[in-house]
XYZ file of N, CA and C in Angstrom:
486
model
N 35.756 133.458 164.397
C 36.989 133.233 164.197
C 37.516 133.799 162.651
N 36.008 133.268 161.307
C 36.648 132.516 160.385
C 35.410 133.464 159.256
N 35.405 134.691 160.102
C 34.657 136.109 159.872
C 35.475 137.438 159.957
N 36.459 136.795 160.431
C 38.289 138.040 160.683
C 38.901 137.881 159.654
N 38.386 138.900 158.155
C 39.094 139.148 156.906
C 40.229 139.313 157.220
N 41.561 139.072 158.087
C 42.626 138.631 158.420
C 43.277 137.202 158.256
N 42.309 136.381 158.610
C 42.239 135.041 158.923
C 42.407 134.486 157.763
N 41.328 134.971 157.142
C 40.360 134.599 155.806
C 41.978 134.829 154.960
N 42.544 135.192 155.409
C 43.250 136.208 153.966
C 44.442 135.481 154.257
N 44.730 135.753 155.831
C 45.825 134.096 155.381
C 45.674 132.865 155.461
N 44.314 132.642 155.602
C 44.335 130.994 154.938
C 44.964 130.729 153.322
N 45.037 131.625 152.475
C 44.984 131.671 151.359
C 46.613 131.793 150.754
N 46.417 133.252 151.604
C 48.316 133.469 151.510
C 49.123 132.442 151.754
N 49.419 131.930 153.194
C 50.488 130.586 153.754
C 50.659 129.750 152.256
N 49.990 128.744 152.301
C 50.110 128.184 151.173
C 51.191 128.454 149.796
N 49.988 129.149 149.254
C 51.519 130.318 148.744
C 53.025 130.942 148.877
N 52.920 131.316 150.340
C 54.775 131.716 150.652
C 55.406 130.587 151.010
N 54.084 129.533 151.573
C 54.843 128.105 151.486
C 55.790 127.089 150.019
N 54.423 127.306 149.026
C 55.625 127.230 148.092
C 56.675 127.871 147.276
N 56.169 128.637 147.924
C 56.977 129.880 146.525
C 58.899 129.857 147.413
N 58.247 130.025 148.367
C 59.853 129.369 149.845
C 60.353 128.195 148.982
N 59.067 127.203 149.300
C 59.867 125.938 148.542
C 60.900 126.322 147.567
N 60.568 126.588 146.043
C 60.823 126.554 145.045
C 61.916 127.368 144.912
N 62.050 128.966 145.784
C 63.278 129.420 145.563
C 64.201 129.039 146.082
N 63.645 129.007 146.974
C 65.478 127.840 148.530
C 65.935 126.685 146.817
N 65.101 126.303 146.433
C 65.835 125.013 145.527
C 66.514 125.910 144.804
N 65.781 126.382 144.369
C 67.107 127.385 143.076
C 67.938 127.861 143.427
N 67.372 128.344 144.824
C 69.023 129.187 144.893
C 69.501 127.810 145.783
N 69.836 127.446 146.809
C 70.507 126.324 147.143
C 71.131 124.982 145.887
N 70.369 124.717 145.370
C 70.424 123.361 144.267
C 72.156 123.775 143.376
N 72.837 122.523 143.011
C 73.979 123.891 142.132
C 74.076 122.336 141.003
N 74.895 123.319 139.942
C 74.590 123.406 138.421
C 75.476 121.908 138.556
N 74.640 121.158 137.393
C 74.931 119.961 137.365
C 76.289 120.060 135.962
N 77.403 120.017 136.034
C 77.911 119.890 134.770
C 79.115 118.358 134.308
N 79.180 119.138 132.926
C 78.883 117.880 131.823
C 80.387 117.112 132.064
N 81.388 116.040 132.314
C 82.065 115.273 132.230
C 83.501 115.264 131.727
N 84.370 115.759 132.447
C 85.752 116.413 131.881
C 86.048 115.528 130.485
N 86.660 115.156 129.563
C 87.552 114.026 129.275
C 88.961 114.022 130.496
N 89.732 112.996 130.164
C 90.589 112.441 131.441
C 90.502 112.529 132.539
N 88.916 113.165 132.823
C 89.150 112.726 134.623
C 87.840 111.513 134.812
N 88.219 111.600 136.527
C 88.289 110.088 137.211
C 86.287 110.629 137.954
N 85.475 110.820 137.665
C 83.871 110.788 138.097
C 83.396 109.868 139.478
N 83.792 109.778 141.409
C 82.187 108.531 141.306
C 81.245 108.583 141.201
N 81.096 107.071 141.300
C 79.671 106.647 140.705
C 78.733 106.216 142.056
N 77.442 106.280 141.973
C 76.853 105.518 143.265
C 76.276 104.987 143.516
N 75.920 103.899 143.838
C 75.482 102.142 144.896
C 74.101 102.280 144.951
N 73.466 101.835 144.460
C 71.924 101.595 144.761
C 71.440 100.744 146.109
N 70.357 100.733 145.916
C 70.385 100.580 147.343
C 70.278 99.127 146.967
N 70.294 98.392 145.577
C 69.858 96.912 145.480
C 71.044 96.055 145.678
N 72.294 97.096 145.927
C 73.335 96.527 146.440
C 73.273 95.987 147.684
N 73.276 96.564 148.726
C 73.066 96.873 149.378
C 72.331 95.202 150.267
N 71.750 94.431 149.492
C 70.708 93.017 150.122
C 71.100 92.304 149.102
N 70.917 90.701 149.518
C 71.002 89.778 148.730
C 69.497 90.067 147.804
N 70.034 90.931 146.515
C 68.929 91.121 145.382
C 70.055 90.488 143.412
N 70.823 90.687 143.660
C 71.096 89.752 143.252
C 71.973 90.046 141.585
N 71.944 91.817 141.418
C 71.946 92.264 140.560
C 72.617 93.702 141.288
N 73.632 94.510 141.298
C 73.701 96.268 141.779
C 73.904 96.947 141.056
N 72.925 98.145 141.088
C 73.499 98.700 139.967
C 74.114 100.650 140.830
N 74.725 100.647 139.311
C 76.425 101.858 139.931
C 75.151 102.816 138.753
N 75.606 104.277 139.312
C 75.128 105.362 138.641
C 75.953 106.797 138.639
N 76.627 106.678 137.663
C 75.988 108.563 137.595
C 76.129 109.571 136.657
N 75.172 110.102 136.707
C 74.654 111.204 135.910
C 73.952 110.213 134.668
N 74.314 110.634 132.971
C 73.727 109.591 132.157
C 74.566 108.586 132.377
N 75.746 107.781 132.820
C 76.256 106.355 132.660
C 75.586 105.766 133.991
N 74.952 104.505 133.640
C 73.971 103.338 134.673
C 74.942 102.374 133.818
N 75.185 101.332 135.415
C 76.233 99.921 135.484
C 75.210 99.120 136.344
N 74.817 98.463 136.106
C 74.080 96.883 136.738
C 75.806 95.256 136.465
N 75.367 95.152 138.200
C 76.465 94.409 138.063
C 76.148 92.891 138.248
N 76.082 92.160 137.987
C 75.741 90.836 138.303
C 76.708 89.087 138.430
N 75.988 89.002 138.716
C 77.301 87.367 138.390
C 76.093 86.770 139.068
N 76.812 84.858 137.758
C 76.196 84.246 137.543
C 76.981 83.321 138.079
N 76.571 81.885 137.819
C 77.052 80.192 137.706
C 76.490 79.941 136.271
N 78.270 79.756 136.088
C 77.909 78.458 134.819
C 77.756 77.016 134.892
N 77.943 76.542 133.866
C 77.201 75.119 134.002
C 77.974 74.237 134.437
N 79.171 74.832 134.662
C 80.296 73.941 134.893
C 80.412 74.472 136.925
N 79.528 75.581 136.946
C 79.526 75.780 138.675
C 80.544 76.844 138.974
N 80.986 76.747 138.291
C 82.656 78.561 138.333
C 81.420 79.783 137.840
N 81.518 80.481 138.384
C 80.787 81.966 138.704
C 81.092 83.180 137.948
N 80.875 84.008 136.878
C 81.347 85.384 136.135
C 80.579 86.458 136.474
N 81.207 87.037 136.776
C 81.268 88.379 136.889
C 80.554 89.203 135.480
N 79.516 89.333 135.610
C 78.819 90.645 134.282
C 78.473 91.933 134.641
N 78.734 92.945 133.399
C 78.353 94.197 133.885
C 77.689 94.792 132.758
N 76.714 95.160 132.698
C 75.739 95.711 131.877
C 76.105 97.203 131.511
N 76.063 97.776 130.791
C 76.271 99.332 130.807
C 75.295 99.541 129.670
N 75.035 101.214 130.010
C 73.484 101.593 129.359
C 74.094 102.294 128.432
N 75.603 102.924 128.160
C 76.796 103.459 127.279
C 77.356 102.467 126.742
N 78.410 102.703 125.970
C 79.713 102.499 125.511
C 80.608 102.562 126.318
N 81.614 101.513 126.488
C 82.253 101.257 127.535
C 83.541 101.240 127.014
N 84.755 101.952 126.794
C 86.295 101.088 126.086
C 87.201 100.672 127.112
N 86.920 100.501 128.723
C 87.612 99.148 128.959
C 86.230 99.208 131.000
N 86.793 98.422 131.011
C 85.896 98.097 132.211
C 86.940 96.960 133.067
N 87.087 97.309 134.473
C 88.169 96.927 134.838
C 87.394 96.676 136.284
N 87.267 95.913 137.275
C 86.953 95.460 139.078
C 87.816 94.271 139.834
N 88.199 94.967 140.770
C 88.876 94.767 142.069
C 87.707 93.793 143.282
N 88.602 92.816 143.315
C 88.266 91.999 144.751
C 88.888 91.932 146.209
N 88.210 92.217 147.203
C 88.360 92.712 148.364
C 87.359 92.107 149.496
N 88.589 91.428 150.153
C 88.343 89.383 150.815
C 89.150 90.254 152.391
N 88.697 89.458 153.381
C 88.955 90.153 154.341
C 90.952 89.636 154.345
N 91.230 88.715 153.602
C 92.784 88.633 153.984
C 93.247 89.051 152.708
N 92.993 89.803 151.700
C 93.712 90.214 150.900
C 93.144 91.494 149.464
N 93.997 92.464 149.320
C 93.355 93.226 148.159
C 93.473 92.213 146.797
N 92.617 92.512 146.100
C 93.255 91.125 144.884
C 93.649 92.386 143.526
N 94.237 91.986 142.778
C 94.530 93.476 142.022
C 93.929 93.281 140.305
N 93.950 94.479 140.645
C 92.702 94.366 138.730
C 92.082 93.470 137.538
N 91.243 92.729 136.681
C 90.649 91.963 136.464
C 90.202 92.961 135.311
N 90.677 92.942 133.986
C 90.443 92.967 132.546
C 89.010 92.540 132.661
N 87.416 92.717 132.292
C 86.463 92.258 131.864
C 87.017 92.522 130.500
N 85.796 92.023 129.875
C 86.713 91.621 127.927
C 84.874 91.594 127.789
N 84.972 92.580 126.587
C 83.352 92.721 126.169
C 83.110 91.521 125.529
N 81.793 90.794 125.671
C 81.028 89.536 126.118
C 80.093 89.419 124.217
N 79.099 90.589 125.024
C 78.140 90.391 123.387
C 77.211 91.983 123.950
N 76.504 92.815 122.162
C 76.301 93.728 121.997
C 77.516 94.446 121.918
N 78.233 94.645 121.249
C 79.458 95.524 120.935
C 80.234 95.776 121.822
N 80.192 97.116 122.908
C 80.208 97.511 123.830
C 79.826 97.603 125.381
N 78.643 97.047 125.108
C 77.371 97.185 126.641
C 77.687 96.170 127.313
N 77.808 94.559 127.560
C 78.227 94.407 128.587
C 79.282 93.641 128.381
N 80.091 93.013 129.687
C 80.999 92.815 130.160
C 81.062 92.571 131.205
N 82.330 90.955 130.803
C 82.239 89.890 131.367
C 83.899 89.118 131.449
N 83.638 88.616 133.141
C 84.669 87.843 133.702
C 84.506 86.820 134.326
N 86.114 86.060 134.371
C 85.334 85.011 135.204
C 85.519 85.051 136.287
N 84.855 84.085 138.122
C 85.648 84.769 139.543
C 86.490 83.571 139.397
N 88.203 84.245 140.278
C 88.903 83.538 140.167
C 88.434 83.304 142.119
N 88.083 84.056 142.537
C 87.881 83.442 144.722
C 86.683 83.203 144.264
N 86.217 82.519 145.380
C 84.993 81.797 145.803
C 84.080 83.008 146.274
N 83.133 83.421 145.836
C 81.977 84.927 145.877
C 81.626 84.682 147.115
N 81.683 83.923 148.034
C 81.135 84.529 149.742
C 82.616 84.469 150.277
N 83.692 84.067 149.902
C 84.469 84.920 151.215
C 84.551 86.635 150.213
N 84.658 87.234 149.205
C 84.326 88.406 148.805
C 83.252 89.844 149.863
N 83.941 90.509 149.912
C 83.958 91.504 150.909
C 83.354 92.800 150.588
N 83.643 93.000 149.157
C 84.301 94.807 148.778
C 84.921 94.200 147.089
N 83.666 94.518 146.319
C 83.589 95.083 145.028
C 84.687 96.544 144.379
N 86.101 96.090 143.860
C 85.675 97.884 143.425
C 86.045 97.719 141.643
N 85.333 99.263 140.746
C 84.356 98.154 139.510
C 84.840 99.868 138.971
N 85.987 100.322 138.204
C 86.179 101.086 137.352
C 85.977 101.260 135.626
N 85.610 101.688 134.921
C 84.971 101.970 133.934
C 85.471 103.222 132.966
N 85.298 103.068 131.386
C 86.319 104.346 130.926
C 85.033 103.922 129.687
N 84.306 105.559 129.816
C 83.192 105.539 128.781
C 83.498 106.713 127.938
N 84.116 106.864 126.801
C 83.341 108.758 126.019
C 85.142 109.086 127.490
N 86.171 108.844 126.464
C 87.916 109.665 127.827
C 87.634 109.836 129.072
N 86.265 108.917 129.297
C 86.082 109.781 131.425
C 85.818 107.920 131.587
N 87.112 108.518 132.829
C 86.713 107.333 134.128
C 85.446 107.749 135.130
N 85.093 106.186 135.046
C 84.515 106.524 137.055
C 84.180 104.997 137.622
N 84.459 105.757 138.776
C 84.428 104.261 139.927
C 83.463 104.398 140.397
N 83.939 103.061 141.210
C 82.519 102.943 142.627
C 82.912 101.517 143.362
N 82.545 101.528 144.319
C 83.193 100.542 145.054
C 81.407 100.345 146.642
N 81.552 99.365 146.208
C 80.533 98.301 146.868
C 79.958 96.555 148.012
N 79.689 96.965 148.641
C 79.294 95.558 149.466
C 79.267 94.333 148.336
N 79.468 92.880 148.122
C 78.866 92.040 147.330
C 78.069 91.641 148.574
N 76.580 92.205 148.601
C 75.885 91.234 149.142
C 75.102 90.732 148.301
N 75.283 91.046 146.684
C 74.140 91.263 145.781
C 73.724 89.965 145.177
N 75.195 89.818 145.370
C 76.464 88.140 144.774
C 75.467 86.988 144.627
N 74.576 86.841 145.801
C 73.568 85.636 146.262
C 72.289 86.571 145.877
N 71.484 85.310 145.566
C 69.885 86.497 145.257
C 69.195 85.100 146.248
N 68.219 86.177 146.801
C 67.412 85.398 147.881
C 66.234 85.134 147.161
N 65.489 84.345 147.408
C 64.296 83.752 147.107
C 62.941 84.849 146.480
N 62.759 84.893 147.532
C 61.613 86.866 147.744
C 62.012 87.731 146.546
N 62.758 88.299 146.621
C 63.518 89.183 145.784
C 62.949 88.184 144.270
N 62.757 89.533 142.912
C 62.510 89.338 141.794
C 63.198 87.965 140.838
N 63.855 87.281 140.570
C 65.319 86.734 139.395
C 65.650 88.876 138.319
N 65.911 88.676 138.144
C 67.186 90.238 137.357
C 66.838 89.918 136.383
N 66.791 89.924 135.821
C 66.545 89.827 133.499
C 67.251 91.708 132.755
N 68.098 90.730 131.332
C 68.841 92.082 131.141
C 69.360 91.300 130.078
């Protein structure tokens, strides 16, 4: 079988053709990334850590990345913290429960300039089913909706730090 020259040539050519087809298909089918335009709104993607009790949720779109976390203060109140890798001009959240859709709440810049934002949670965090986040950065609006499973930290996951 391996004495036939056609089989030997095919064994060398087939992998090259497969690799060429893989990269050519990616080149033809892939979309070009476009820059965010000022005044437009773009959705953010909730990463996988938002779906389990990780203690932190990462939302991303292109170059902007937000990390959302709920911490408990010494007095027992819950504070939602939002950290961005870019400066943010404004941020709002809305909490949804089984009974009502909460009205949007403004977050306040807390420390490190316009990178870390926070607000006190009025609702009991165990009642909240969904979190909606909207931020404005460099004149562009970014928004996301995610579940609130990450509000709680399971001891088997590492403690989030930032």
